PDB file of C-alpha atoms in Angstrom:
ATOM      1  CA  GLN A1161      -3.989  38.591 223.107  1.00  0.00           C
ATOM      2  CA  ALA A1162      -4.256  40.053 219.647  1.00  0.00           C
ATOM      3  CA  ARG A1163      -3.294  43.663 219.095  1.00  0.00           C
ATOM      4  CA  PRO A1164      -5.938  46.300 218.595  1.00  0.00           C
ATOM      5  CA  VAL A1165      -6.242  46.960 214.855  1.00  0.00           C
ATOM      6  CA  GLU A1166      -6.715  50.472 213.513  1.00  0.00           C
ATOM      7  CA  SER A1167      -8.266  51.505 210.217  1.00  0.00           C
ATOM      8  CA  GLY A1168      -9.552  54.614 208.525  1.00  0.00           C
ATOM      9  CA  GLY A1169      -6.448  56.739 208.150  1.00  0.00           C
ATOM     10  CA  GLY A1170      -5.644  58.613 204.983  1.00  0.00           C
ATOM     11  CA  SER A1171      -5.003  61.983 203.433  1.00  0.00           C
ATOM     12  CA  VAL A1172      -7.356  64.880 203.938  1.00  0.00           C
ATOM     13  CA  GLN A1173      -7.282  68.633 203.419  1.00  0.00           C
ATOM     14  CA  THR A1174      -7.405  71.126 206.241  1.00  0.00           C
ATOM     15  CA  GLY A1175     -10.919  71.641 207.496  1.00  0.00           C
ATOM     16  CA  GLY A1176     -11.952  68.130 206.550  1.00  0.00           C
ATOM     17  CA  SER A1177     -12.896  65.266 208.822  1.00  0.00           C
ATOM     18  CA  LEU A1178     -11.846  61.699 209.371  1.00  0.00           C
ATOM     19  CA  ARG A1179     -13.166  58.712 211.281  1.00  0.00           C
ATOM     20  CA  LEU A1180     -10.701  56.212 212.633  1.00  0.00           C
ATOM     21  CA  SER A1181     -11.859  52.817 213.833  1.00  0.00           C
ATOM     22  CA  CYS A1182     -10.197  50.270 216.060  1.00  0.00           C
ATOM     23  CA  ASP A1183     -11.040  46.619 216.494  1.00  0.00           C
ATOM     24  CA  VAL A1184     -10.932  46.112 220.263  1.00  0.00           C
ATOM     25  CA  SER A1185     -12.794  42.820 220.330  1.00  0.00           C
ATOM     26  CA  GLU A1186     -10.376  41.302 222.870  1.00  0.00           C
ATOM     27  CA  TYR A1187     -10.604  44.286 225.210  1.00  0.00           C
ATOM     28  CA  THR A1188     -14.053  44.475 226.722  1.00  0.00           C
ATOM     29  CA  ARG A1189     -15.187  47.861 227.908  1.00  0.00           C
ATOM     30  CA  SER A1190     -15.833  46.674 231.455  1.00  0.00           C
ATOM     31  CA  ASP A1191     -12.288  45.350 231.887  1.00  0.00           C
ATOM     32  CA  TYR A1192     -10.184  47.817 229.928  1.00  0.00           C
ATOM     33  CA  CYS A1193      -9.521  51.464 229.431  1.00  0.00           C
ATOM     34  CA  ARG A1194      -9.235  52.114 225.687  1.00  0.00           C
ATOM     35  CA  GLY A1195      -7.777  55.108 223.978  1.00  0.00           C
ATOM     36  CA  TRP A1196      -6.190  56.821 221.035  1.00  0.00           C
ATOM     37  CA  PHE A1197      -2.721  58.339 220.833  1.00  0.00           C
ATOM     38  CA  ARG A1198      -0.841  59.964 218.005  1.00  0.00           C
ATOM     39  CA  GLN A1199       2.795  60.505 217.175  1.00  0.00           C
ATOM     40  CA  ALA A1200       4.267  62.857 214.614  1.00  0.00           C
ATOM     41  CA  PRO A1201       7.843  62.365 213.343  1.00  0.00           C
ATOM     42  CA  GLY A1202      10.368  63.476 215.923  1.00  0.00           C
ATOM     43  CA  MET A1203       7.702  64.028 218.556  1.00  0.00           C
ATOM     44  CA  GLU A1204       6.639  62.107 221.638  1.00  0.00           C
ATOM     45  CA  ARG A1205       3.532  59.995 221.589  1.00  0.00           C
ATOM     46  CA  GLU A1206       0.593  62.220 222.475  1.00  0.00           C
ATOM     47  CA  TRP A1207      -2.656  61.170 224.114  1.00  0.00           C
ATOM     48  CA  VAL A1208      -5.746  62.147 222.101  1.00  0.00           C
ATOM     49  CA  ALA A1209      -8.767  60.543 223.726  1.00  0.00           C
ATOM     50  CA  SER A1210      -9.834  57.693 225.951  1.00  0.00           C
ATOM     51  CA  VAL A1211     -12.820  55.886 227.404  1.00  0.00           C
ATOM     52  CA  ASP A1212     -12.410  54.153 230.737  1.00  0.00           C
ATOM     53  CA  ASN A1213     -13.925  50.890 231.924  1.00  0.00           C
ATOM     54  CA  TYR A1214     -16.942  52.798 233.296  1.00  0.00           C
ATOM     55  CA  GLY A1215     -17.588  54.406 229.927  1.00  0.00           C
ATOM     56  CA  ALA A1216     -16.363  57.879 230.842  1.00  0.00           C
ATOM     57  CA  THR A1217     -14.722  59.650 227.913  1.00  0.00           C
ATOM     58  CA  ASP A1218     -12.007  62.258 227.895  1.00  0.00           C
ATOM     59  CA  LEU A1219     -10.380  64.307 225.153  1.00  0.00           C
ATOM     60  CA  ALA A1220      -7.096  66.159 224.902  1.00  0.00           C
ATOM     61  CA  ASN A1221      -7.351  69.944 224.780  1.00  0.00           C
ATOM     62  CA  SER A1222      -5.798  69.872 221.310  1.00  0.00           C
ATOM     63  CA  VAL A1223      -8.895  68.135 219.888  1.00  0.00           C
ATOM     64  CA  LYS A1224     -11.601  69.071 222.382  1.00  0.00           C
ATOM     65  CA  GLY A1225     -14.599  70.550 220.625  1.00  0.00           C
ATOM     66  CA  ARG A1226     -13.835  68.868 217.308  1.00  0.00           C
ATOM     67  CA  ALA A1227     -13.288  65.220 218.191  1.00  0.00           C
ATOM     68  CA  THR A1228     -15.451  62.410 219.485  1.00  0.00           C
ATOM     69  CA  ILE A1229     -14.491  59.029 220.864  1.00  0.00           C
ATOM     70  CA  SER A1230     -17.295  56.492 220.800  1.00  0.00           C
ATOM     71  CA  ARG A1231     -18.366  52.957 220.155  1.00  0.00           C
ATOM     72  CA  GLY A1232     -18.179  52.132 216.478  1.00  0.00           C
ATOM     73  CA  ARG A1233     -20.625  50.211 214.329  1.00  0.00           C
ATOM     74  CA  THR A1234     -20.259  47.228 216.622  1.00  0.00           C
ATOM     75  CA  GLU A1235     -19.647  46.728 220.321  1.00  0.00           C
ATOM     76  CA  ASN A1236     -16.128  45.592 219.422  1.00  0.00           C
ATOM     77  CA  THR A1237     -15.000  48.759 217.699  1.00  0.00           C
ATOM     78  CA  LEU A1238     -13.817  52.069 219.071  1.00  0.00           C
ATOM     79  CA  ASP A1239     -14.076  55.107 216.823  1.00  0.00           C
ATOM     80  CA  LEU A1240     -12.297  58.424 216.877  1.00  0.00           C
ATOM     81  CA  GLN A1241     -13.809  61.119 214.715  1.00  0.00           C
ATOM     82  CA  ILE A1242     -12.002  64.411 214.239  1.00  0.00           C
ATOM     83  CA  GLN A1243     -13.493  67.371 212.413  1.00  0.00           C
ATOM     84  CA  ASP A1244     -11.915  70.595 211.207  1.00  0.00           C
ATOM     85  CA  LEU A1245      -8.584  68.828 210.758  1.00  0.00           C
ATOM     86  CA  GLN A1246      -5.467  70.971 211.001  1.00  0.00           C
ATOM     87  CA  LEU A1247      -1.940  70.477 209.731  1.00  0.00           C
ATOM     88  CA  SER A1248      -0.939  69.768 213.324  1.00  0.00           C
ATOM     89  CA  ASP A1249      -3.229  66.717 213.352  1.00  0.00           C
ATOM     90  CA  SER A1250      -0.951  64.910 210.913  1.00  0.00           C
ATOM     91  CA  ALA A1251       0.503  61.896 212.709  1.00  0.00           C
ATOM     92  CA  MET A1252       0.428  58.158 213.093  1.00  0.00           C
ATOM     93  CA  TYR A1253      -2.613  57.351 215.189  1.00  0.00           C
ATOM     94  CA  TYR A1254      -2.503  54.428 217.588  1.00  0.00           C
ATOM     95  CA  CYS A1255      -5.281  52.607 219.367  1.00  0.00           C
ATOM     96  CA  ALA A1256      -4.448  51.156 222.768  1.00  0.00           C
ATOM     97  CA  ALA A1257      -6.013  49.194 225.599  1.00  0.00           C
ATOM     98  CA  GLY A1258      -5.052  49.015 229.245  1.00  0.00           C
ATOM     99  CA  SER A1259      -6.391  46.771 231.997  1.00  0.00           C
ATOM    100  CA  ALA A1260      -8.720  48.300 234.550  1.00  0.00           C
ATOM    101  CA  THR A1261      -6.251  47.421 237.305  1.00  0.00           C
ATOM    102  CA  ASN A1262      -3.611  49.705 235.819  1.00  0.00           C
ATOM    103  CA  TRP A1263      -3.826  52.921 237.829  1.00  0.00           C
ATOM    104  CA  SER A1264      -1.593  55.063 235.666  1.00  0.00           C
ATOM    105  CA  PRO A1265      -3.234  58.234 234.341  1.00  0.00           C
ATOM    106  CA  ARG A1266      -5.477  57.752 231.315  1.00  0.00           C
ATOM    107  CA  ASN A1267      -3.413  60.209 229.310  1.00  0.00           C
ATOM    108  CA  SER A1268      -0.148  58.375 229.883  1.00  0.00           C
ATOM    109  CA  PRO A1269       1.160  55.717 227.485  1.00  0.00           C
ATOM    110  CA  SER A1270       2.047  53.620 230.563  1.00  0.00           C
ATOM    111  CA  ARG A1271      -1.676  53.201 231.179  1.00  0.00           C
ATOM    112  CA  TYR A1272      -1.946  50.950 228.144  1.00  0.00           C
ATOM    113  CA  GLU A1273      -0.380  47.510 227.720  1.00  0.00           C
ATOM    114  CA  TYR A1274      -1.719  46.684 224.274  1.00  0.00           C
ATOM    115  CA  TRP A1275      -1.049  48.779 221.203  1.00  0.00           C
ATOM    116  CA  GLY A1276      -2.059  48.636 217.581  1.00  0.00           C
ATOM    117  CA  ARG A1277       0.399  49.204 214.749  1.00  0.00           C
ATOM    118  CA  GLY A1278      -1.096  52.556 213.864  1.00  0.00           C
ATOM    119  CA  THR A1279      -2.824  54.241 210.965  1.00  0.00           C
ATOM    120  CA  GLN A1280      -1.410  57.298 209.220  1.00  0.00           C
ATOM    121  CA  VAL A1281      -3.329  60.566 209.007  1.00  0.00           C
ATOM    122  CA  THR A1282      -1.916  63.240 206.724  1.00  0.00           C
ATOM    123  CA  VAL A1283      -3.503  66.676 206.593  1.00  0.00           C
ATOM    124  CA  SER A1284      -2.521  69.044 203.795  1.00  0.00           C
ATOM    125  CA  SER A1285      -3.471  72.574 202.869  1.00  0.00           C
TER     126      SER A1285
END
């Protein structure tokens, strides 16, 4: 299967917003949990948001209230929008998909078998 493919990263000032998109055309919503992670240099990969195979969404506390995970412009895209960006949001953002039969927690990288290459988000003051 092809990797998920992220797009939409870039540089933004604090307080700004960004929309990341992921092509998940090979990972149908009914069969896969799909999510976003991020990793800053020297840090562990951190779960940001996910949507399970029933459509239920979940957000990390670090972005709750200023982020949304949703279907993108097409059924085959998964968007992550973050508002009020902070310096701490700077990271490489990864899109991932995991089969519905994987019972690991949604916020664990082990839940996801398929990973994109990432898109960089840099927030500056």
